[in-house]
CSV table of C-alpha atoms in Angstrom, one decimal:
chain,number,residue,atom,x,y,z
A,1,UNK,CA,12.1,28.1,4.4
A,2,UNK,CA,11.2,26.3,7.7
A,3,UNK,CA,12.0,22.6,8.1
A,4,UNK,CA,8.3,21.8,8.3
A,5,UNK,CA,7.6,23.6,5.0
A,6,UNK,CA,10.4,21.6,3.4
A,7,UNK,CA,9.0,18.4,4.7
A,8,UNK,CA,5.6,19.2,3.3
A,9,UNK,CA,7.0,20.1,-0.1
A,10,UNK,CA,9.2,17.0,-0.1
A,11,UNK,CA,6.2,14.8,0.8
A,12,UNK,CA,4.1,16.4,-2.0
A,13,UNK,CA,6.9,15.9,-4.4
A,14,UNK,CA,7.3,12.2,-3.6
A,15,UNK,CA,3.5,11.7,-3.7
A,16,UNK,CA,3.2,13.5,-7.1
A,17,UNK,CA,5.9,11.3,-8.7
A,18,UNK,CA,3.9,8.1,-7.7
A,19,UNK,CA,0.6,9.7,-8.8
A,20,UNK,CA,2.1,10.5,-12.2
A,21,UNK,CA,3.1,6.9,-12.8
A,22,UNK,CA,-0.3,5.7,-11.5
A,23,UNK,CA,-2.1,8.0,-13.9
A,24,UNK,CA,0.1,6.9,-16.8
A,25,UNK,CA,-0.5,3.2,-16.3
A,26,UNK,CA,-4.3,3.7,-16.0
A,27,UNK,CA,-4.5,6.1,-18.9
A,28,UNK,CA,-2.6,3.7,-21.2
A,29,UNK,CA,-5.0,0.8,-20.8
A,30,UNK,CA,-8.1,3.0,-20.9
A,31,UNK,CA,-7.1,4.9,-24.0
A,32,UNK,CA,-5.8,1.8,-25.6
A,33,UNK,CA,-8.9,-0.2,-24.5
A,34,UNK,CA,-6.5,-2.9,-23.3
A,35,UNK,CA,-7.6,-5.6,-20.8
A,36,UNK,CA,-6.8,-9.0,-19.5
A,37,UNK,CA,-3.1,-10.2,-19.5
A,38,UNK,CA,-1.8,-7.4,-21.7
A,39,UNK,CA,-3.4,-4.8,-19.4
A,40,UNK,CA,-1.8,-6.4,-16.2
A,41,UNK,CA,1.6,-6.6,-17.9
A,42,UNK,CA,1.6,-3.0,-19.1
A,43,UNK,CA,0.3,-1.6,-15.9
A,44,UNK,CA,2.8,-3.7,-13.9
A,45,UNK,CA,5.7,-2.5,-16.1
A,46,UNK,CA,4.9,1.2,-15.5
A,47,UNK,CA,4.4,0.6,-11.7
A,48,UNK,CA,7.7,-1.3,-11.5
A,49,UNK,CA,9.4,1.6,-13.2
A,50,UNK,CA,8.0,3.9,-10.5
A,51,UNK,CA,9.5,1.7,-7.8
A,52,UNK,CA,12.8,1.4,-9.5
A,53,UNK,CA,13.1,5.2,-9.8
A,54,UNK,CA,12.4,5.7,-6.1
A,55,UNK,CA,14.8,3.0,-5.0
A,56,UNK,CA,17.6,4.2,-7.3
A,57,UNK,CA,17.2,7.9,-6.3
A,58,UNK,CA,17.3,6.9,-2.6
A,59,UNK,CA,20.3,4.7,-3.1
A,60,UNK,CA,22.2,7.4,-5.0
A,61,UNK,CA,21.5,9.9,-2.1
A,62,UNK,CA,22.1,7.5,0.8
A,63,UNK,CA,24.3,4.7,-0.6
A,64,UNK,CA,22.2,2.1,1.3
A,65,UNK,CA,18.6,0.8,1.3
A,66,UNK,CA,18.3,-0.4,4.9
A,67,UNK,CA,17.0,2.9,6.3
A,68,UNK,CA,14.4,2.8,3.5
A,69,UNK,CA,13.1,-0.4,5.0
A,70,UNK,CA,14.7,-3.0,2.8
A,71,UNK,CA,15.8,-5.2,5.7
A,72,UNK,CA,14.6,-8.1,7.7
A,73,UNK,CA,11.9,-7.3,10.2
A,74,UNK,CA,13.0,-7.2,13.9
A,75,UNK,CA,13.1,-10.6,15.6
A,76,UNK,CA,9.8,-11.4,17.2
A,77,UNK,CA,7.9,-8.6,15.4
A,78,UNK,CA,5.5,-11.0,13.6
A,79,UNK,CA,4.5,-12.5,16.9
A,80,UNK,CA,3.8,-9.1,18.4
A,81,UNK,CA,1.4,-8.5,15.5
A,82,UNK,CA,-0.5,-11.8,15.8
A,83,UNK,CA,1.4,-13.1,12.8
A,84,UNK,CA,-0.7,-10.8,10.6
A,85,UNK,CA,-3.7,-13.1,10.9
A,86,UNK,CA,-6.3,-10.3,10.6
A,87,UNK,CA,-4.7,-9.1,7.4
A,88,UNK,CA,-4.5,-12.6,6.0
A,89,UNK,CA,-8.2,-13.1,6.8
A,90,UNK,CA,-9.0,-9.9,4.8
A,91,UNK,CA,-6.8,-11.1,1.9
A,92,UNK,CA,-8.6,-14.5,1.6
A,93,UNK,CA,-12.0,-13.1,2.3
A,94,UNK,CA,-12.1,-11.9,-1.3
A,95,UNK,CA,-12.5,-15.5,-2.4
A,96,UNK,CA,-16.0,-15.8,-0.9
A,97,UNK,CA,-17.0,-15.0,-4.5
A,98,UNK,CA,-14.8,-17.8,-5.9
A,99,UNK,CA,-11.7,-17.6,-8.0
A,100,UNK,CA,-11.7,-16.2,-11.5
A,101,UNK,CA,-9.0,-17.8,-13.6
A,102,UNK,CA,-10.2,-16.4,-17.0
A,103,UNK,CA,-7.1,-16.8,-19.2
A,104,UNK,CA,-5.6,-19.5,-17.0
A,105,UNK,CA,-2.0,-19.6,-15.9
A,106,UNK,CA,-1.0,-16.6,-18.1
A,107,UNK,CA,-3.5,-14.4,-16.2
A,108,UNK,CA,-2.3,-15.7,-12.8
A,109,UNK,CA,1.4,-14.9,-13.7
A,110,UNK,CA,0.4,-11.5,-15.1
A,111,UNK,CA,-1.5,-10.6,-11.9
A,112,UNK,CA,1.5,-11.8,-9.8
A,113,UNK,CA,3.7,-9.4,-11.8
A,114,UNK,CA,1.2,-6.6,-11.5
A,115,UNK,CA,0.4,-6.9,-7.8
A,116,UNK,CA,4.0,-7.4,-6.7
A,117,UNK,CA,4.8,-4.2,-8.6
A,118,UNK,CA,2.0,-2.4,-6.7
A,119,UNK,CA,3.2,-3.8,-3.3
A,120,UNK,CA,6.8,-2.7,-3.9
A,121,UNK,CA,6.0,0.7,-5.3
A,122,UNK,CA,3.3,1.8,-2.9
A,123,UNK,CA,5.1,0.5,0.2
A,124,UNK,CA,8.3,2.2,-0.9
A,125,UNK,CA,6.6,5.5,-1.5
A,126,UNK,CA,4.1,5.6,1.3
A,127,UNK,CA,5.9,3.7,4.1
A,128,UNK,CA,9.5,3.7,3.1
A,129,UNK,CA,9.6,7.4,2.1
A,130,UNK,CA,6.6,9.4,3.4
A,131,UNK,CA,6.0,7.6,6.7
A,132,UNK,CA,9.8,7.5,7.4
A,133,UNK,CA,10.1,11.3,6.7
A,134,UNK,CA,7.3,12.1,9.1
A,135,UNK,CA,8.5,9.9,12.0
A,136,UNK,CA,10.6,12.7,13.3
A,137,UNK,CA,7.3,14.5,13.9
A,138,UNK,CA,5.9,11.5,15.9
A,139,UNK,CA,4.5,8.1,15.0
A,140,UNK,CA,0.8,9.2,15.1
A,141,UNK,CA,1.5,12.0,12.6
A,142,UNK,CA,3.6,9.9,10.4
A,143,UNK,CA,1.0,7.1,10.3
A,144,UNK,CA,-1.9,9.5,9.6
A,145,UNK,CA,0.0,11.5,6.8
A,146,UNK,CA,1.0,8.3,5.0
A,147,UNK,CA,-2.5,6.7,5.4
A,148,UNK,CA,-4.4,9.8,4.2
A,149,UNK,CA,-2.2,10.2,1.2
A,150,UNK,CA,-2.5,6.4,0.5
A,151,UNK,CA,-6.2,6.6,0.7
A,152,UNK,CA,-6.6,9.7,-1.5
A,153,UNK,CA,-4.2,8.2,-4.1
A,154,UNK,CA,-6.9,5.6,-4.9
A,155,UNK,CA,-8.8,8.3,-6.8
A,156,UNK,CA,-6.4,7.4,-9.6
A,157,UNK,CA,-8.3,4.1,-10.0
A,158,UNK,CA,-10.8,6.2,-12.0
A,159,UNK,CA,-8.0,6.5,-14.6
A,160,UNK,CA,-7.9,2.7,-14.8
A,161,UNK,CA,-11.7,2.5,-15.5
A,162,UNK,CA,-13.1,2.0,-12.0
A,163,UNK,CA,-16.5,3.5,-11.2
A,164,UNK,CA,-16.9,6.5,-8.8
A,165,UNK,CA,-18.8,4.6,-6.1
A,166,UNK,CA,-16.3,1.7,-6.2
A,167,UNK,CA,-13.4,4.2,-6.0
A,168,UNK,CA,-14.9,5.9,-3.0
A,169,UNK,CA,-15.2,2.6,-1.2
A,170,UNK,CA,-11.6,1.8,-2.1
A,171,UNK,CA,-10.4,5.2,-0.7
A,172,UNK,CA,-12.2,4.5,2.6
A,173,UNK,CA,-10.7,1.0,2.8
A,174,UNK,CA,-7.3,2.2,1.8
A,175,UNK,CA,-7.1,4.7,4.6
A,176,UNK,CA,-7.7,2.1,7.3
A,177,UNK,CA,-5.5,-0.4,5.5
A,178,UNK,CA,-2.8,2.2,5.2
A,179,UNK,CA,-3.0,3.0,8.9
A,180,UNK,CA,-2.6,-0.7,9.9
A,181,UNK,CA,0.2,-1.4,7.4
A,182,UNK,CA,2.0,1.8,8.7
A,183,UNK,CA,1.9,0.3,12.2
A,184,UNK,CA,3.3,-3.0,10.8
A,185,UNK,CA,6.1,-0.9,9.3
A,186,UNK,CA,6.8,1.0,12.4
A,187,UNK,CA,6.7,-2.0,14.7
A,188,UNK,CA,8.8,-4.3,12.4
A,189,UNK,CA,11.1,-1.6,11.0
A,190,UNK,CA,10.9,-3.4,7.6
A,191,UNK,CA,9.1,-2.9,4.3
A,192,UNK,CA,9.3,-6.6,3.5
A,193,UNK,CA,6.2,-7.8,5.5
A,194,UNK,CA,4.3,-4.7,4.2
A,195,UNK,CA,5.2,-5.5,0.6
A,196,UNK,CA,4.2,-9.1,0.9
A,197,UNK,CA,1.0,-8.5,2.6
A,198,UNK,CA,0.0,-5.6,0.3
A,199,UNK,CA,0.8,-7.7,-2.8
A,200,UNK,CA,-1.1,-10.7,-1.5
A,201,UNK,CA,-4.1,-8.6,-0.7
A,202,UNK,CA,-4.2,-7.1,-4.2
A,203,UNK,CA,-3.5,-10.5,-5.9
A,204,UNK,CA,-6.4,-12.1,-4.0
A,205,UNK,CA,-8.6,-9.2,-5.0
A,206,UNK,CA,-7.8,-9.4,-8.7
A,207,UNK,CA,-8.2,-13.2,-8.8
A,208,UNK,CA,-11.5,-13.3,-7.0
A,209,UNK,CA,-14.9,-13.6,-8.6
A,210,UNK,CA,-17.5,-10.8,-8.9
A,211,UNK,CA,-19.9,-10.0,-6.1
A,212,UNK,CA,-23.0,-7.9,-6.4
A,213,UNK,CA,-22.6,-4.2,-5.3
A,214,UNK,CA,-24.6,-4.9,-2.1
A,215,UNK,CA,-22.5,-8.0,-1.2
A,216,UNK,CA,-19.3,-6.1,-2.1
A,217,UNK,CA,-20.2,-3.2,0.1
A,218,UNK,CA,-21.0,-5.6,3.0
A,219,UNK,CA,-17.7,-7.4,2.6
A,220,UNK,CA,-15.9,-4.1,2.5
A,221,UNK,CA,-17.6,-3.0,5.7
A,222,UNK,CA,-16.6,-6.3,7.5
A,223,UNK,CA,-13.0,-5.8,6.3
A,224,UNK,CA,-12.9,-2.3,7.6
A,225,UNK,CA,-14.2,-3.4,11.0
A,226,UNK,CA,-11.4,-6.0,11.1
A,227,UNK,CA,-8.9,-3.4,10.2
A,228,UNK,CA,-10.1,-1.0,12.9
A,229,UNK,CA,-10.0,-3.7,15.6
A,230,UNK,CA,-6.5,-4.8,14.5
A,231,UNK,CA,-5.3,-1.2,14.3
A,232,UNK,CA,-6.5,-0.5,17.8
A,233,UNK,CA,-4.8,-3.7,19.1
A,234,UNK,CA,-1.5,-2.8,17.4
A,235,UNK,CA,-1.6,0.7,18.7
A,236,UNK,CA,-2.5,-0.2,22.3
A,237,UNK,CA,-0.1,-3.1,22.6
A,238,UNK,CA,2.9,-2.1,20.6
A,239,UNK,CA,2.8,1.7,20.1
A,240,UNK,CA,1.1,3.6,22.9
A,241,UNK,CA,2.9,2.0,25.8
A,242,UNK,CA,6.3,1.6,24.4
A,243,UNK,CA,7.0,4.3,21.9
A,244,UNK,CA,6.9,8.1,22.3
A,245,UNK,CA,4.3,9.3,19.9
């Protein structure tokens, strides 16, 4: 078997493991008709398990986690990326609809547990494993493979009860977000900023109020425009001129 074929199969295997956990967490709350704090805790626990499995397997095989991305970002990396201001704007733009506290502090803590799990798991799989594996084929290919799989993976939101239209919007957004966050990973050589930004984005999304479908679509379009502009900036200033792609 050629090296490229092994790389493709390995990528599919890693992706399948994460999808399996994502399907399970969604199916549990849908079948059990669980919502609110119990839903966030159960889903978070399953997703944390997926992250722990990936990290343990990697550590057993490599005896270290630095090459997976669990290390400090390179000095000055944040400045090169405008201190992530565009991504922070996107995070907090969710609050244009207000903040929904629902069950109070218990819900806030449950969503923190849940969204941190998502950040750790998805960044470990998509950037730490998949993007890293494809970097030997070039940065452009590594970024695109990880971003496409990251986007398509959001089809699993249907298992968590999301509507089809909403899910398609999430897939589109996730592709562009995945592209940008992969650049953040490549430039900083660390998963830590990726995990924190990803977790913060999801936390703000879960804690925000509800918008109409029209307003939500408009907000999503604005966020995508910001992502595209930021992605172009990162590529032109930090990737194209300094790294062989």
